[in-house]
Amino acid sequence: MDTLETENIKLKEKIIQLEDKIKEYEEKMKKYTNSEAHKKYYQEHKEEVKKKGLNYLKKLKEENPEKIKEYRRNAYLKEKEKEKEKKLNK
């Protein structure tokens, strides 16, 4: 009985340590994902980003049209899935 309690205490301590590590890593990741600098950049360079995206699609259309079909199909399937979720949540 005593060993189970000590093991339980050790596991709880381990869980707390791992949760602290997760929080630490999440804080570190915040500076790489959707920081204010990223948002500001895209607001200031909106037209450039759109042009690069269009150029990429044009290039892809010439080089690999099957890839565009795959992208569009995936987008369609995701949209369909979202609609199903909305209907289920209502």
Backbone as XML, in Angstrom:
<?xml version="1.0"?>
<chain id="A" units="angstrom">
  <residue number="1" name="MET">
    <atom name="N" x="0.825" y="-1.198" z="0.000"/>
    <atom name="CA" x="0.000" y="0.000" z="0.000"/>
    <atom name="C" x="0.867" y="1.259" z="0.000"/>
  </residue>
  <residue number="2" name="ASP">
    <atom name="N" x="1.920" y="1.225" z="0.780"/>
    <atom name="CA" x="2.811" y="2.366" z="0.890"/>
    <atom name="C" x="3.535" y="2.629" z="-0.438"/>
  </residue>
  <residue number="3" name="THR">
    <atom name="N" x="3.914" y="1.563" z="-1.116"/>
    <atom name="CA" x="4.620" y="1.736" z="-2.396"/>
    <atom name="C" x="3.703" y="2.350" z="-3.447"/>
  </residue>
  <residue number="4" name="LEU">
    <atom name="N" x="2.424" y="2.009" z="-3.416"/>
    <atom name="CA" x="1.479" y="2.591" z="-4.358"/>
    <atom name="C" x="1.333" y="4.095" z="-4.129"/>
  </residue>
  <residue number="5" name="GLU">
    <atom name="N" x="1.313" y="4.490" z="-2.877"/>
    <atom name="CA" x="1.187" y="5.918" z="-2.571"/>
    <atom name="C" x="2.421" y="6.688" z="-3.017"/>
  </residue>
  <residue number="6" name="THR">
    <atom name="N" x="3.587" y="6.129" z="-2.767"/>
    <atom name="CA" x="4.820" y="6.809" z="-3.188"/>
    <atom name="C" x="4.916" y="6.871" z="-4.708"/>
  </residue>
  <residue number="7" name="GLU">
    <atom name="N" x="4.506" y="5.806" z="-5.354"/>
    <atom name="CA" x="4.526" y="5.790" z="-6.820"/>
    <atom name="C" x="3.542" y="6.815" z="-7.365"/>
  </residue>
  <residue number="8" name="ASN">
    <atom name="N" x="2.379" y="6.911" z="-6.726"/>
    <atom name="CA" x="1.371" y="7.874" z="-7.138"/>
    <atom name="C" x="1.902" y="9.304" z="-6.985"/>
  </residue>
  <residue number="9" name="ILE">
    <atom name="N" x="2.577" y="9.576" z="-5.893"/>
    <atom name="CA" x="3.145" y="10.896" z="-5.641"/>
    <atom name="C" x="4.214" y="11.219" z="-6.685"/>
  </residue>
  <residue number="10" name="LYS">
    <atom name="N" x="5.067" y="10.238" z="-6.986"/>
    <atom name="CA" x="6.111" y="10.447" z="-7.999"/>
    <atom name="C" x="5.500" y="10.757" z="-9.364"/>
  </residue>
  <residue number="11" name="LEU">
    <atom name="N" x="4.442" y="10.026" z="-9.709"/>
    <atom name="CA" x="3.795" y="10.249" z="-11.002"/>
    <atom name="C" x="3.140" y="11.629" z="-11.064"/>
  </residue>
  <residue number="12" name="LYS">
    <atom name="N" x="2.547" y="12.054" z="-9.966"/>
    <atom name="CA" x="1.944" y="13.389" z="-9.936"/>
    <atom name="C" x="3.005" y="14.466" z="-10.102"/>
  </residue>
  <residue number="13" name="GLU">
    <atom name="N" x="4.160" y="14.274" z="-9.456"/>
    <atom name="CA" x="5.260" y="15.226" z="-9.605"/>
    <atom name="C" x="5.753" y="15.262" z="-11.044"/>
  </residue>
  <residue number="14" name="LYS">
    <atom name="N" x="5.838" y="14.102" z="-11.656"/>
    <atom name="CA" x="6.275" y="14.002" z="-13.051"/>
    <atom name="C" x="5.291" y="14.734" z="-13.968"/>
  </residue>
  <residue number="15" name="ILE">
    <atom name="N" x="4.000" y="14.573" z="-13.698"/>
    <atom name="CA" x="2.974" y="15.251" z="-14.496"/>
    <atom name="C" x="3.129" y="16.761" z="-14.374"/>
  </residue>
  <residue number="16" name="ILE">
    <atom name="N" x="3.351" y="17.234" z="-13.166"/>
    <atom name="CA" x="3.524" y="18.673" z="-12.946"/>
    <atom name="C" x="4.750" y="19.185" z="-13.689"/>
  </residue>
  <residue number="17" name="GLN">
    <atom name="N" x="5.845" y="18.426" z="-13.642"/>
    <atom name="CA" x="7.065" y="18.828" z="-14.366"/>
    <atom name="C" x="6.804" y="18.894" z="-15.870"/>
  </residue>
  <residue number="18" name="LEU">
    <atom name="N" x="6.115" y="17.898" z="-16.396"/>
    <atom name="CA" x="5.843" y="17.876" z="-17.838"/>
    <atom name="C" x="4.904" y="19.012" z="-18.246"/>
  </residue>
  <residue number="19" name="GLU">
    <atom name="N" x="3.928" y="19.314" z="-17.420"/>
    <atom name="CA" x="3.029" y="20.430" z="-17.720"/>
    <atom name="C" x="3.800" y="21.747" z="-17.730"/>
  </residue>
  <residue number="20" name="ASP">
    <atom name="N" x="4.745" y="21.892" z="-16.804"/>
    <atom name="CA" x="5.577" y="23.097" z="-16.789"/>
    <atom name="C" x="6.423" y="23.198" z="-18.056"/>
  </residue>
  <residue number="21" name="LYS">
    <atom name="N" x="6.965" y="22.072" z="-18.511"/>
    <atom name="CA" x="7.760" y="22.072" z="-19.751"/>
    <atom name="C" x="6.891" y="22.455" z="-20.941"/>
  </residue>
  <residue number="22" name="ILE">
    <atom name="N" x="5.678" y="21.932" z="-20.977"/>
    <atom name="CA" x="4.766" y="22.257" z="-22.078"/>
    <atom name="C" x="4.499" y="23.755" z="-22.109"/>
  </residue>
  <residue number="23" name="LYS">
    <atom name="N" x="4.223" y="24.340" z="-20.951"/>
    <atom name="CA" x="3.974" y="25.782" z="-20.890"/>
    <atom name="C" x="5.197" y="26.557" z="-21.358"/>
  </residue>
  <residue number="24" name="GLU">
    <atom name="N" x="6.367" y="26.111" z="-20.945"/>
    <atom name="CA" x="7.609" y="26.771" z="-21.342"/>
    <atom name="C" x="7.788" y="26.728" z="-22.855"/>
  </residue>
  <residue number="25" name="TYR">
    <atom name="N" x="7.565" y="25.556" z="-23.457"/>
    <atom name="CA" x="7.713" y="25.421" z="-24.903"/>
    <atom name="C" x="6.660" y="26.213" z="-25.662"/>
  </residue>
  <residue number="26" name="GLU">
    <atom name="N" x="5.450" y="26.282" z="-25.118"/>
    <atom name="CA" x="4.415" y="27.079" z="-25.769"/>
    <atom name="C" x="4.800" y="28.549" z="-25.781"/>
  </residue>
  <residue number="27" name="GLU">
    <atom name="N" x="5.376" y="29.018" z="-24.694"/>
    <atom name="CA" x="5.831" y="30.408" z="-24.642"/>
    <atom name="C" x="6.931" y="30.659" z="-25.672"/>
  </residue>
  <residue number="28" name="LYS">
    <atom name="N" x="7.853" y="29.714" z="-25.800"/>
    <atom name="CA" x="8.931" y="29.861" z="-26.782"/>
    <atom name="C" x="8.378" y="29.875" z="-28.201"/>
  </residue>
  <residue number="29" name="MET">
    <atom name="N" x="7.361" y="29.062" z="-28.458"/>
    <atom name="CA" x="6.806" y="28.966" z="-29.806"/>
    <atom name="C" x="6.007" y="30.199" z="-30.194"/>
  </residue>
  <residue number="30" name="LYS">
    <atom name="N" x="5.492" y="30.914" z="-29.217"/>
    <atom name="CA" x="4.675" y="32.083" z="-29.527"/>
    <atom name="C" x="5.437" y="33.114" z="-30.350"/>
  </residue>
  <residue number="31" name="LYS">
    <atom name="N" x="6.729" y="33.235" z="-30.114"/>
    <atom name="CA" x="7.475" y="34.236" z="-30.872"/>
    <atom name="C" x="7.683" y="33.822" z="-32.330"/>
  </residue>
  <residue number="32" name="TYR">
    <atom name="N" x="7.467" y="32.553" z="-32.642"/>
    <atom name="CA" x="7.635" y="32.090" z="-34.021"/>
    <atom name="C" x="6.304" y="31.997" z="-34.773"/>
  </residue>
  <residue number="33" name="THR">
    <atom name="N" x="5.202" y="31.981" z="-34.066"/>
    <atom name="CA" x="3.913" y="31.811" z="-34.732"/>
    <atom name="C" x="2.990" y="32.967" z="-34.402"/>
  </residue>
  <residue number="34" name="ASN">
    <atom name="N" x="2.554" y="33.657" z="-35.428"/>
    <atom name="CA" x="1.570" y="34.729" z="-35.328"/>
    <atom name="C" x="1.916" y="35.805" z="-34.303"/>
  </residue>
  <residue number="35" name="SER">
    <atom name="N" x="3.143" y="36.207" z="-34.311"/>
    <atom name="CA" x="3.525" y="37.303" z="-33.418"/>
    <atom name="C" x="3.059" y="38.613" z="-34.042"/>
  </residue>
  <residue number="36" name="GLU">
    <atom name="N" x="3.171" y="39.671" z="-33.286"/>
    <atom name="CA" x="2.784" y="40.987" z="-33.787"/>
    <atom name="C" x="3.636" y="41.385" z="-34.990"/>
  </residue>
  <residue number="37" name="ALA">
    <atom name="N" x="4.895" y="40.960" z="-34.991"/>
    <atom name="CA" x="5.772" y="41.295" z="-36.110"/>
    <atom name="C" x="5.271" y="40.653" z="-37.406"/>
  </residue>
  <residue number="38" name="HIS">
    <atom name="N" x="4.801" y="39.407" z="-37.315"/>
    <atom name="CA" x="4.269" y="38.740" z="-38.500"/>
    <atom name="C" x="3.021" y="39.456" z="-39.004"/>
  </residue>
  <residue number="39" name="LYS">
    <atom name="N" x="2.134" y="39.786" z="-38.094"/>
    <atom name="CA" x="0.891" y="40.454" z="-38.481"/>
    <atom name="C" x="1.179" y="41.809" z="-39.112"/>
  </residue>
  <residue number="40" name="LYS">
    <atom name="N" x="2.097" y="42.535" z="-38.494"/>
    <atom name="CA" x="2.454" y="43.858" z="-39.015"/>
    <atom name="C" x="3.057" y="43.740" z="-40.409"/>
  </residue>
  <residue number="41" name="TYR">
    <atom name="N" x="3.934" y="42.742" z="-40.603"/>
    <atom name="CA" x="4.558" y="42.543" z="-41.910"/>
    <atom name="C" x="3.499" y="42.307" z="-42.986"/>
  </residue>
  <residue number="42" name="TYR">
    <atom name="N" x="2.549" y="41.413" z="-42.701"/>
    <atom name="CA" x="1.543" y="41.093" z="-43.707"/>
    <atom name="C" x="0.602" y="42.253" z="-43.958"/>
  </residue>
  <residue number="43" name="GLN">
    <atom name="N" x="0.359" y="43.073" z="-42.953"/>
    <atom name="CA" x="-0.473" y="44.248" z="-43.172"/>
    <atom name="C" x="0.235" y="45.260" z="-44.059"/>
  </residue>
  <residue number="44" name="GLU">
    <atom name="N" x="1.518" y="45.432" z="-43.834"/>
    <atom name="CA" x="2.272" y="46.416" z="-44.603"/>
    <atom name="C" x="2.626" y="45.929" z="-46.000"/>
  </residue>
  <residue number="45" name="HIS">
    <atom name="N" x="2.758" y="44.622" z="-46.192"/>
    <atom name="CA" x="3.185" y="44.066" z="-47.483"/>
    <atom name="C" x="2.104" y="43.178" z="-48.100"/>
  </residue>
  <residue number="46" name="LYS">
    <atom name="N" x="0.874" y="43.535" z="-47.893"/>
    <atom name="CA" x="-0.249" y="42.715" z="-48.345"/>
    <atom name="C" x="-0.200" y="42.451" z="-49.854"/>
  </residue>
  <residue number="47" name="GLU">
    <atom name="N" x="0.039" y="43.494" z="-50.612"/>
    <atom name="CA" x="0.051" y="43.356" z="-52.077"/>
    <atom name="C" x="1.194" y="42.457" z="-52.551"/>
  </residue>
  <residue number="48" name="GLU">
    <atom name="N" x="2.358" y="42.618" z="-51.949"/>
    <atom name="CA" x="3.505" y="41.783" z="-52.338"/>
    <atom name="C" x="3.225" y="40.305" z="-52.062"/>
  </residue>
  <residue number="49" name="VAL">
    <atom name="N" x="2.633" y="40.034" z="-50.911"/>
    <atom name="CA" x="2.338" y="38.649" z="-50.540"/>
    <atom name="C" x="1.331" y="38.056" z="-51.515"/>
  </residue>
  <residue number="50" name="LYS">
    <atom name="N" x="0.327" y="38.841" z="-51.888"/>
    <atom name="CA" x="-0.673" y="38.354" z="-52.852"/>
    <atom name="C" x="-0.034" y="38.074" z="-54.214"/>
  </residue>
  <residue number="51" name="LYS">
    <atom name="N" x="0.858" y="38.968" z="-54.645"/>
    <atom name="CA" x="1.532" y="38.776" z="-55.934"/>
    <atom name="C" x="2.387" y="37.517" z="-55.925"/>
  </residue>
  <residue number="52" name="LYS">
    <atom name="N" x="3.112" y="37.307" z="-54.819"/>
    <atom name="CA" x="3.936" y="36.102" z="-54.721"/>
    <atom name="C" x="3.070" y="34.851" z="-54.788"/>
  </residue>
  <residue number="53" name="GLY">
    <atom name="N" x="1.924" y="34.882" z="-54.127"/>
    <atom name="CA" x="1.014" y="33.743" z="-54.154"/>
    <atom name="C" x="0.493" y="33.480" z="-55.559"/>
  </residue>
  <residue number="54" name="LEU">
    <atom name="N" x="0.113" y="34.538" z="-56.263"/>
    <atom name="CA" x="-0.366" y="34.379" z="-57.633"/>
    <atom name="C" x="0.729" y="33.854" z="-58.559"/>
  </residue>
  <residue number="55" name="ASN">
    <atom name="N" x="1.937" y="34.388" z="-58.394"/>
    <atom name="CA" x="3.063" y="33.907" z="-59.210"/>
    <atom name="C" x="3.327" y="32.431" z="-58.949"/>
  </residue>
  <residue number="56" name="TYR">
    <atom name="N" x="3.234" y="32.035" z="-57.684"/>
    <atom name="CA" x="3.447" y="30.625" z="-57.345"/>
    <atom name="C" x="2.388" y="29.750" z="-58.013"/>
  </residue>
  <residue number="57" name="LEU">
    <atom name="N" x="1.132" y="30.194" z="-57.966"/>
    <atom name="CA" x="0.069" y="29.408" z="-58.599"/>
    <atom name="C" x="0.250" y="29.325" z="-60.113"/>
  </residue>
  <residue number="58" name="LYS">
    <atom name="N" x="0.650" y="30.435" z="-60.744"/>
    <atom name="CA" x="0.887" y="30.413" z="-62.191"/>
    <atom name="C" x="2.004" y="29.436" z="-62.544"/>
  </residue>
  <residue number="59" name="LYS">
    <atom name="N" x="3.085" y="29.505" z="-61.773"/>
    <atom name="CA" x="4.222" y="28.615" z="-62.007"/>
    <atom name="C" x="3.801" y="27.160" z="-61.809"/>
  </residue>
  <residue number="60" name="LEU">
    <atom name="N" x="3.030" y="26.926" z="-60.764"/>
    <atom name="CA" x="2.572" y="25.576" z="-60.468"/>
    <atom name="C" x="1.632" y="25.071" z="-61.562"/>
  </residue>
  <residue number="61" name="LYS">
    <atom name="N" x="0.814" y="25.955" z="-62.087"/>
    <atom name="CA" x="-0.130" y="25.588" z="-63.141"/>
    <atom name="C" x="0.618" y="25.117" z="-64.388"/>
  </residue>
  <residue number="62" name="GLU">
    <atom name="N" x="1.738" y="25.764" z="-64.679"/>
    <atom name="CA" x="2.531" y="25.382" z="-65.851"/>
    <atom name="C" x="3.308" y="24.096" z="-65.607"/>
  </residue>
  <residue number="63" name="GLU">
    <atom name="N" x="3.898" y="23.984" z="-64.419"/>
    <atom name="CA" x="4.783" y="22.857" z="-64.137"/>
    <atom name="C" x="4.048" y="21.601" z="-63.706"/>
  </residue>
  <residue number="64" name="ASN">
    <atom name="N" x="3.053" y="21.756" z="-62.859"/>
    <atom name="CA" x="2.415" y="20.586" z="-62.267"/>
    <atom name="C" x="0.915" y="20.842" z="-62.036"/>
  </residue>
  <residue number="65" name="PRO">
    <atom name="N" x="0.101" y="20.761" z="-63.082"/>
    <atom name="CA" x="-1.334" y="21.041" z="-62.927"/>
    <atom name="C" x="-2.050" y="20.030" z="-62.020"/>
  </residue>
  <residue number="66" name="GLU">
    <atom name="N" x="-1.500" y="18.849" z="-61.879"/>
    <atom name="CA" x="-2.127" y="17.846" z="-61.004"/>
    <atom name="C" x="-2.094" y="18.302" z="-59.549"/>
  </residue>
  <residue number="67" name="LYS">
    <atom name="N" x="-1.048" y="19.028" z="-59.188"/>
    <atom name="CA" x="-0.916" y="19.507" z="-57.813"/>
    <atom name="C" x="-2.028" y="20.510" z="-57.493"/>
  </residue>
  <residue number="68" name="ILE">
    <atom name="N" x="-2.380" y="21.358" z="-58.452"/>
    <atom name="CA" x="-3.455" y="22.325" z="-58.244"/>
    <atom name="C" x="-4.777" y="21.591" z="-58.042"/>
  </residue>
  <residue number="69" name="LYS">
    <atom name="N" x="-5.002" y="20.550" z="-58.834"/>
    <atom name="CA" x="-6.227" y="19.758" z="-58.666"/>
    <atom name="C" x="-6.279" y="19.164" z="-57.266"/>
  </residue>
  <residue number="70" name="GLU">
    <atom name="N" x="-5.134" y="18.679" z="-56.799"/>
    <atom name="CA" x="-5.064" y="18.093" z="-55.457"/>
    <atom name="C" x="-5.369" y="19.152" z="-54.394"/>
  </residue>
  <residue number="71" name="TYR">
    <atom name="N" x="-4.783" y="20.360" z="-54.526"/>
    <atom name="CA" x="-5.035" y="21.440" z="-53.572"/>
    <atom name="C" x="-6.515" y="21.797" z="-53.541"/>
  </residue>
  <residue number="72" name="ARG">
    <atom name="N" x="-7.097" y="21.935" z="-54.715"/>
    <atom name="CA" x="-8.514" y="22.329" z="-54.794"/>
    <atom name="C" x="-9.422" y="21.254" z="-54.223"/>
  </residue>
  <residue number="73" name="ARG">
    <atom name="N" x="-9.087" y="20.017" z="-54.484"/>
    <atom name="CA" x="-9.901" y="18.922" z="-53.939"/>
    <atom name="C" x="-9.819" y="18.901" z="-52.414"/>
  </residue>
  <residue number="74" name="ASN">
    <atom name="N" x="-8.612" y="19.076" z="-51.878"/>
    <atom name="CA" x="-8.451" y="19.107" z="-50.421"/>
    <atom name="C" x="-9.222" y="20.274" z="-49.807"/>
  </residue>
  <residue number="75" name="ALA">
    <atom name="N" x="-9.185" y="21.419" z="-50.470"/>
    <atom name="CA" x="-9.917" y="22.581" z="-49.974"/>
    <atom name="C" x="-11.421" y="22.298" z="-49.991"/>
  </residue>
  <residue number="76" name="TYR">
    <atom name="N" x="-11.881" y="21.671" z="-51.056"/>
    <atom name="CA" x="-13.300" y="21.326" z="-51.168"/>
    <atom name="C" x="-13.717" y="20.359" z="-50.061"/>
  </residue>
  <residue number="77" name="LEU">
    <atom name="N" x="-12.895" y="19.350" z="-49.813"/>
    <atom name="CA" x="-13.219" y="18.369" z="-48.783"/>
    <atom name="C" x="-13.228" y="18.998" z="-47.384"/>
  </residue>
  <residue number="78" name="LYS">
    <atom name="N" x="-12.287" y="19.892" z="-47.135"/>
    <atom name="CA" x="-12.261" y="20.573" z="-45.834"/>
    <atom name="C" x="-13.502" y="21.435" z="-45.650"/>
  </residue>
  <residue number="79" name="GLU">
    <atom name="N" x="-13.889" y="22.137" z="-46.703"/>
    <atom name="CA" x="-15.076" y="22.988" z="-46.638"/>
    <atom name="C" x="-16.326" y="22.148" z="-46.380"/>
  </residue>
  <residue number="80" name="LYS">
    <atom name="N" x="-16.394" y="21.023" z="-47.042"/>
    <atom name="CA" x="-17.524" y="20.115" z="-46.866"/>
    <atom name="C" x="-17.580" y="19.599" z="-45.423"/>
  </residue>
  <residue number="81" name="GLU">
    <atom name="N" x="-16.408" y="19.278" z="-44.876"/>
    <atom name="CA" x="-16.315" y="18.788" z="-43.506"/>
    <atom name="C" x="-16.759" y="19.865" z="-42.507"/>
  </residue>
  <residue number="82" name="LYS">
    <atom name="N" x="-16.371" y="21.111" z="-42.756"/>
    <atom name="CA" x="-16.779" y="22.208" z="-41.882"/>
    <atom name="C" x="-18.290" y="22.390" z="-41.898"/>
  </residue>
  <residue number="83" name="GLU">
    <atom name="N" x="-18.892" y="22.261" z="-43.072"/>
    <atom name="CA" x="-20.346" y="22.389" z="-43.178"/>
    <atom name="C" x="-21.040" y="21.302" z="-42.378"/>
  </residue>
  <residue number="84" name="LYS">
    <atom name="N" x="-20.512" y="20.082" z="-42.442"/>
    <atom name="CA" x="-21.089" y="18.986" z="-41.668"/>
    <atom name="C" x="-21.004" y="19.269" z="-40.175"/>
  </residue>
  <residue number="85" name="GLU">
    <atom name="N" x="-19.856" y="19.791" z="-39.731"/>
    <atom name="CA" x="-19.681" y="20.122" z="-38.315"/>
    <atom name="C" x="-20.649" y="21.210" z="-37.871"/>
  </residue>
  <residue number="86" name="LYS">
    <atom name="N" x="-20.867" y="22.196" z="-38.737"/>
    <atom name="CA" x="-21.814" y="23.259" z="-38.398"/>
    <atom name="C" x="-23.227" y="22.708" z="-38.240"/>
  </residue>
  <residue number="87" name="LYS">
    <atom name="N" x="-23.592" y="21.793" z="-39.141"/>
    <atom name="CA" x="-24.924" y="21.193" z="-39.064"/>
    <atom name="C" x="-25.075" y="20.356" z="-37.798"/>
  </residue>
  <residue number="88" name="LEU">
    <atom name="N" x="-24.017" y="19.655" z="-37.413"/>
    <atom name="CA" x="-24.072" y="18.831" z="-36.214"/>
    <atom name="C" x="-24.128" y="19.684" z="-34.941"/>
  </residue>
  <residue number="89" name="ASN">
    <atom name="N" x="-23.459" y="20.834" z="-34.960"/>
    <atom name="CA" x="-23.411" y="21.695" z="-33.779"/>
    <atom name="C" x="-24.706" y="22.486" z="-33.572"/>
  </residue>
  <residue number="90" name="LYS">
    <atom name="N" x="-25.514" y="22.608" z="-34.617"/>
    <atom name="CA" x="-26.778" y="23.361" z="-34.481"/>
    <atom name="C" x="-27.764" y="22.601" z="-33.732"/>
  </residue>
</chain>
